[in-house]
Coordinates of C-alpha atoms and ligand atoms in Angstrom, one line a residue:
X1 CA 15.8 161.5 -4.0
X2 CA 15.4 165.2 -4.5
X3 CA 15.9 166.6 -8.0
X4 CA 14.9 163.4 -9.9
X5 CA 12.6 164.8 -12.8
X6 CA 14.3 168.4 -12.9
X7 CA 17.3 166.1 -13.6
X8 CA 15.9 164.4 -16.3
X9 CA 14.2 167.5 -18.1
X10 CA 17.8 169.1 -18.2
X11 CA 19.2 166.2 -19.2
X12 CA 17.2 166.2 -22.4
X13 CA 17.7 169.9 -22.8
X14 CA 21.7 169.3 -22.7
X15 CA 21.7 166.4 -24.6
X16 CA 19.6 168.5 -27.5
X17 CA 22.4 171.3 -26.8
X18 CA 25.3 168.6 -27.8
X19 CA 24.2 167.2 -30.3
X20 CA 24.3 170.4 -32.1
X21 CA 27.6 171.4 -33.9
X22 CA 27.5 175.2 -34.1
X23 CA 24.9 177.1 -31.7
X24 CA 22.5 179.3 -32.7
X25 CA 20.8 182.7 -30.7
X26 CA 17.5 181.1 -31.2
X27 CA 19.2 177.4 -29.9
X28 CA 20.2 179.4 -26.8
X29 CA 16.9 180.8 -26.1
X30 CA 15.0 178.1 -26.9
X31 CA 17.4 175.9 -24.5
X32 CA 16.9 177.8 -21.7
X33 CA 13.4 178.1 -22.0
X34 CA 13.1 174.9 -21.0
X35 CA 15.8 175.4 -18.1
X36 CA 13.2 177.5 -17.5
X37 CA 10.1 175.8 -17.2
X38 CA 12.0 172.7 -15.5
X39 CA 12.9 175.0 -13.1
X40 CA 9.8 176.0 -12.5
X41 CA 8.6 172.7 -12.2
X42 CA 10.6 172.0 -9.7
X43 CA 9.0 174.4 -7.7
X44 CA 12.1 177.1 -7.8
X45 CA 11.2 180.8 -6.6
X46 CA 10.2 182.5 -9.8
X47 CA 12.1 185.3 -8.9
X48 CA 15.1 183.0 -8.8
X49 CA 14.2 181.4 -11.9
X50 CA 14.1 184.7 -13.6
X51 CA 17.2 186.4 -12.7
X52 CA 19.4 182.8 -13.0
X53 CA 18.1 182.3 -16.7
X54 CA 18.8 185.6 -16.9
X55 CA 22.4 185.8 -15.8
X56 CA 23.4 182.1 -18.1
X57 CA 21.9 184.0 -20.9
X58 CA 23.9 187.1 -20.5
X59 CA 27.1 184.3 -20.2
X60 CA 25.8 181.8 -22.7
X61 CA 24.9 184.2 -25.7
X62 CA 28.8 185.5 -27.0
X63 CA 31.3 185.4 -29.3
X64 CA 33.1 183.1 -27.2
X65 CA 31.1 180.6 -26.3
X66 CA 28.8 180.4 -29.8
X67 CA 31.9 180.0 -31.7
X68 CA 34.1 177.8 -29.4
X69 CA 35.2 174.5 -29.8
X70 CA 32.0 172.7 -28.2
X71 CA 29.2 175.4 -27.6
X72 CA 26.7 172.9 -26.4
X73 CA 28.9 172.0 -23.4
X74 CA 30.0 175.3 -22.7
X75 CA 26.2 176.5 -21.9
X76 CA 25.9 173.6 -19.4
X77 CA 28.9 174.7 -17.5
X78 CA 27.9 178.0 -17.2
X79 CA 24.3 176.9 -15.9
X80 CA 26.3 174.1 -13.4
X81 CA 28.4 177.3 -12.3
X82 CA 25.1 179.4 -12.0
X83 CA 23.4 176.6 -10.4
X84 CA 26.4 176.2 -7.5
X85 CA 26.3 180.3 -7.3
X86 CA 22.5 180.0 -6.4
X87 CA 23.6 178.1 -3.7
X88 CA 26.1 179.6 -1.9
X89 CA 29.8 178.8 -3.9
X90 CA 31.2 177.0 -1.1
X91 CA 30.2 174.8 1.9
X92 CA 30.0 177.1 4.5
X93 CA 30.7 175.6 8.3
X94 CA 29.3 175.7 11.6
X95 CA 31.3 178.6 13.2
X96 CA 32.4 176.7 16.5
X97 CA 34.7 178.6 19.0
X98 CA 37.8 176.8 20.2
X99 CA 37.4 173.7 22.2
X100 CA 38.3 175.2 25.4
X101 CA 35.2 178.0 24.9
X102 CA 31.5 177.1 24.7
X103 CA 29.5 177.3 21.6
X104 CA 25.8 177.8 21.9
X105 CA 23.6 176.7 19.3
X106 CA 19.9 177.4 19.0
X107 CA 17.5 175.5 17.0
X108 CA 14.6 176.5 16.1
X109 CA 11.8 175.8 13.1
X110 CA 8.3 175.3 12.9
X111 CA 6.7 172.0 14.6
X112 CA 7.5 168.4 12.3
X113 CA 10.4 170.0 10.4
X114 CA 12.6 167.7 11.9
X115 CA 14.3 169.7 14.5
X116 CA 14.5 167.6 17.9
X117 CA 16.3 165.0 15.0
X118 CA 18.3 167.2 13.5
X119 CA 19.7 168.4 16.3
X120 CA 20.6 165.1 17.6
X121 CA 22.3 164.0 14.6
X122 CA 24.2 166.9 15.3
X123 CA 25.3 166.4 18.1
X124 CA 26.1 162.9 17.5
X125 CA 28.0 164.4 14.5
X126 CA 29.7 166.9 17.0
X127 CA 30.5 164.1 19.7
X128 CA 32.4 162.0 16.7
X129 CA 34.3 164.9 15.8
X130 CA 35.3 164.9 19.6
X131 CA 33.5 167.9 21.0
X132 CA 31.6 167.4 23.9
X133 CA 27.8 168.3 23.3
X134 CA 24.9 168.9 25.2
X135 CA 21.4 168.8 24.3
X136 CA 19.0 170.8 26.1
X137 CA 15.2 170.4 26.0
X138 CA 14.1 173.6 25.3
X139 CA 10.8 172.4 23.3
X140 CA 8.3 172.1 26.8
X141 CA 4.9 172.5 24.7
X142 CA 4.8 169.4 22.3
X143 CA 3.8 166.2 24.0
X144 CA 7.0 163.8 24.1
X145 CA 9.2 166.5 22.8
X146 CA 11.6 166.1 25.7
X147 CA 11.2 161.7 25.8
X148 CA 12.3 162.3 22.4
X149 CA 15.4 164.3 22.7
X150 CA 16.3 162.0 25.4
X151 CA 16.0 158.5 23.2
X152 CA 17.8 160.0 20.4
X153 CA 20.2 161.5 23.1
X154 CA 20.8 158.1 23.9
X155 CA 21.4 156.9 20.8
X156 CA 23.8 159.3 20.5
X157 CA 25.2 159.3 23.6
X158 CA 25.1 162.9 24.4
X159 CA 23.7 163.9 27.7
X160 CA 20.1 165.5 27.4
X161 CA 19.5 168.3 30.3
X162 CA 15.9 168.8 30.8
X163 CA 13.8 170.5 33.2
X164 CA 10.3 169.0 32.4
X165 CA 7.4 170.9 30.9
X166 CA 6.7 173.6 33.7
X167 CA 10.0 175.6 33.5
X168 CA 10.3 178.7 31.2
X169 CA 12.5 177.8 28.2
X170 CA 14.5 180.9 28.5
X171 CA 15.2 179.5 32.5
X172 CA 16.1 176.2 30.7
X173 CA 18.4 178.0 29.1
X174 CA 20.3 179.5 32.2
X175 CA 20.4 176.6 33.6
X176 CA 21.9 174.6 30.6
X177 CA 24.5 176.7 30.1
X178 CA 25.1 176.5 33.8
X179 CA 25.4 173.1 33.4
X180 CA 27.7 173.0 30.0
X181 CA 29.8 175.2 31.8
X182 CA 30.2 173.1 35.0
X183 CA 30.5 169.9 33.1
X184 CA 33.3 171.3 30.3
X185 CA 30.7 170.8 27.3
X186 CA 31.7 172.8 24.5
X187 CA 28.9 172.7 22.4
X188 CA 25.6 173.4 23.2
X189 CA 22.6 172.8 21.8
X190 CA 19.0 174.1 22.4
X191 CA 15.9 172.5 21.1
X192 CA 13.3 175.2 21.2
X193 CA 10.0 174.5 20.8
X194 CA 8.4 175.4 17.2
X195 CA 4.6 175.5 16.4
X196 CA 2.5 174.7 13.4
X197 CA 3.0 178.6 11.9
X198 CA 5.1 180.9 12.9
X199 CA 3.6 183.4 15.3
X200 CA 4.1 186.7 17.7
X201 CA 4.5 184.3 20.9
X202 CA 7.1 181.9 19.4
X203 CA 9.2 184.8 18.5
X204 CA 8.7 186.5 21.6
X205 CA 9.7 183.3 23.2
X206 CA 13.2 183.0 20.7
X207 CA 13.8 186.5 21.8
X208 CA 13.7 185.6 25.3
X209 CA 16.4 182.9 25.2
X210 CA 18.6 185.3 23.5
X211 CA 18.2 187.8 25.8
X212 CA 18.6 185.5 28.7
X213 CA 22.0 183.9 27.2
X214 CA 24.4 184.3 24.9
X215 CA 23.4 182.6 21.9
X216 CA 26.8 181.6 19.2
X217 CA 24.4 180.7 16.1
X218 CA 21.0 180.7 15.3
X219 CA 20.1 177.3 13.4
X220 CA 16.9 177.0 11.3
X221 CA 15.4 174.0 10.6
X222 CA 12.9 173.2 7.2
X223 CA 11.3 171.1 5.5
X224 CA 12.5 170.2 1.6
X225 CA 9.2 168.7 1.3
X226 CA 6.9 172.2 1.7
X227 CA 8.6 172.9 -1.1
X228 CA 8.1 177.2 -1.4
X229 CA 6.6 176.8 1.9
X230 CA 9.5 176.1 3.4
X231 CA 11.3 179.2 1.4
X232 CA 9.0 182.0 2.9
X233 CA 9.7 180.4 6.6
X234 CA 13.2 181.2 6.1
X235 CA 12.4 184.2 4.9
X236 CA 10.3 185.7 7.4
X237 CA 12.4 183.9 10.4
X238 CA 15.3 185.7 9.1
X239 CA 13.6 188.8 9.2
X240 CA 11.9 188.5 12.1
X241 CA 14.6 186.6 14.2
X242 CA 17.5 186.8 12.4
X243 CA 19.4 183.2 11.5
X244 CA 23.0 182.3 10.5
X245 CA 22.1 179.1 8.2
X246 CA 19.1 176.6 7.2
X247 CA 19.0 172.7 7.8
X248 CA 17.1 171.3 4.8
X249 CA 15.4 167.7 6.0
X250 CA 13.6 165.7 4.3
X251 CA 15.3 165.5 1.3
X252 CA 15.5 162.3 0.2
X253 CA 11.6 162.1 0.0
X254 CA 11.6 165.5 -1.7
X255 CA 11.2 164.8 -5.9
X256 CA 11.4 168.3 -6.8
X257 CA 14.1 170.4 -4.9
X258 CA 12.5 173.8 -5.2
X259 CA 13.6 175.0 -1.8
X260 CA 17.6 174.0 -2.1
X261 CA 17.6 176.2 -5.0
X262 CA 15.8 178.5 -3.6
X263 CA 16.1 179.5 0.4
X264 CA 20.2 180.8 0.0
X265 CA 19.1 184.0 -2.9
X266 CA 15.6 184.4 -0.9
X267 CA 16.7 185.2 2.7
X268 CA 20.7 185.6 2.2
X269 CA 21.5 183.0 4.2
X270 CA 23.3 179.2 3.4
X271 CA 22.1 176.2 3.7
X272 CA 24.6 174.1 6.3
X273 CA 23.1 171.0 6.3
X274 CA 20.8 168.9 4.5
X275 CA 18.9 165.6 6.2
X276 CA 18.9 162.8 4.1
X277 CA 16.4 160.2 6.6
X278 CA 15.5 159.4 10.1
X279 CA 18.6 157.8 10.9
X280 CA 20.8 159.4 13.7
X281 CA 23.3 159.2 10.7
X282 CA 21.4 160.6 8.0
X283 CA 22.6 164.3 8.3
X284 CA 25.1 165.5 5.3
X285 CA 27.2 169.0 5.4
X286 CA 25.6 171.0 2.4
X287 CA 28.0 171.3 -0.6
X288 CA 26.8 173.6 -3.3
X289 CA 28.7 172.2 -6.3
X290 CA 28.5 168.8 -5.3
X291 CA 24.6 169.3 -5.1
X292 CA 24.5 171.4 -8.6
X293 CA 26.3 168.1 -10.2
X294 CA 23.8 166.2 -8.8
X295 CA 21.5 168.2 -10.6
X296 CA 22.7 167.9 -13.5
X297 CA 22.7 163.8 -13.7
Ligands
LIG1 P1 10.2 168.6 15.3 O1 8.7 168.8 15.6 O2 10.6 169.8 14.4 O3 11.1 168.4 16.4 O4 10.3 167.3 14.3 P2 10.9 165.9 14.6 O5 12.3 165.9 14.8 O6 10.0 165.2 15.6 O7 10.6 165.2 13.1 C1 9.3 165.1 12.5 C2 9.3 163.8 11.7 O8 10.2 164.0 10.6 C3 9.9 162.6 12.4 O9 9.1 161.5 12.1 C4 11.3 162.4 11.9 O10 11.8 161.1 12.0 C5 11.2 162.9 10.5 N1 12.4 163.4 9.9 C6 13.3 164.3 10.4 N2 14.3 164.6 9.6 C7 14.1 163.8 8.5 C8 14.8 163.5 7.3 O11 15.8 164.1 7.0 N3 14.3 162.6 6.4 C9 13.1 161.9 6.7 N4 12.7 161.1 5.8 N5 12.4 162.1 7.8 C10 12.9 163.0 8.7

């Protein structure tokens, strides 16, 4: 599970900070020095790590909290407050248009980052909330993409519309939202195709889709386990694209947790959801302070 040795380091830093009576400056400094370093460890941004030690240093080191009641305790809420800010404060939600209206959803991410199953689970997820999904294979390069889609489809049980491998995607996409609109789906979904890095024709082809149709919310998929990696594809997808939120899979294999902490200060935008295994069912809404406690151990 994500976060495992960044949770113990700050463990030992906190439980070092409590067991003082009265804090010190120095204590303070020397604390979050190894905040620090743990962070780093973990394979935060350093630009992150900079400006959060920063910010709990301006809060930590004052009057109030150095003489208070129980400094020690203090400086670990305000990094479990700074650690939920990095984040995003609250959960932020899929903005889905009333029932009667269609909501397009475009997926997109780089190939093995999990997107044809994230995209089921979500659907599945919409399906159980009682929308009425559609999956559309958009993905006509990588061999089985669209088998794929249409097992976990199954699994699911939301209708896949495909067109084969020899269609344009951006036709696909006419002719899915064609078809959500004659069949009274309300949500659907498009499962582009991604590639091994990002590059001019994949955009191109993103561009495409959007041009052809109206697209509601652009949905980017990474993986936890690139670790920074995964931070500078949201970056430059957001700049080069534009996205309205980040799927983090992977994370129950990822040890370190780098990219949570880092994606939502490095390209502005939240993480939604976070996948948690392969299972259709292994998809979580992303909850900033619920993640930050976890942290924190
Ligand atoms: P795509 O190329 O982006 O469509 O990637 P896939 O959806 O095919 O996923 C690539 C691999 O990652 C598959 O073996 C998935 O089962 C696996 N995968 C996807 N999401 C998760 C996750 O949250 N946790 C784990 N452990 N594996 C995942």
């Amino acid at each position: 599970m994500a976060f495992e040795s960044l949770t113990d380091k700050l463990q030992n830093v906190f439980k070092n900070l409590r067991s003082k009576g009265k804090l010190t400056e120095d204590d303070v400094k020397a604390a979050l020095k190894e905040v620090k370093m743990a962070l780093l460890e973990a394979d935060v941004n350093f630009k992150v790590v900079k400006q959060f030690t920063k910010t709990v240093q301006e809060k930590a080191i004052g009057q109030d909290v150095m003489n208070g009641l129980n400094p020690g305790q203090m400086v670990i809420k305000i990094v479990h407050d700074e650690l939920v800010n990095l984040m995003g404060e609250s959960t932020t939600e899929l903005p889905l248009k009333p029932s009667n209206d269609l909501t397009v959803i475009m997926m997109i991410g780089l190939q093995g980052s999990g997107k044809t199953t994230t995209v089921s689970k979500l659907a599945g997820q919409m399906k159980q909330k009682g929308r009425k999904p559609l999956l559309a294979a958009l993905d006509v390069y990588r061999p089985g993409a669209i088998e794929q889609l249409q097992i976990n489809g199954d699994k699911v049980g939301v209708e896949v519309f495909s067109m084969g491998n020899q269609v344009k995607p951006a036709d696909i996409a006419r002719a899915a939202y064609d078809h959500a609109k004659s069949t009274g789906a309300n949500v659907l979904f498009l499962d582009t195709a991604g590639r091994l890095q990002i590059d001019e024709s994949m955009m191109e082809e993103l561009v495409a889709i959007r041009e052809t149709i109206k697209v509601d919310v652009s949905l980017l998929v990474v993986d936890a386990m690139t670790g920074q990696e995964a931070v500078n594809v949201a970056r430059t997808f957001n700049e080069k694209v534009g996205i309205d939120g980040v799927v983090l899979t992977k994370m129950d294999g990822d040890t370190r947790g780098g990219a949570a902490l880092s994606i939502r200060a490095i390209c502005g935008k939240p993480i939604m959801y976070v996948g948690m295994g392969e299972k259709m069912s292994d998809l979580e809404q992303f909850y900033p302070d619920r993640m930050a406690s976890r942290i924190l151990g």
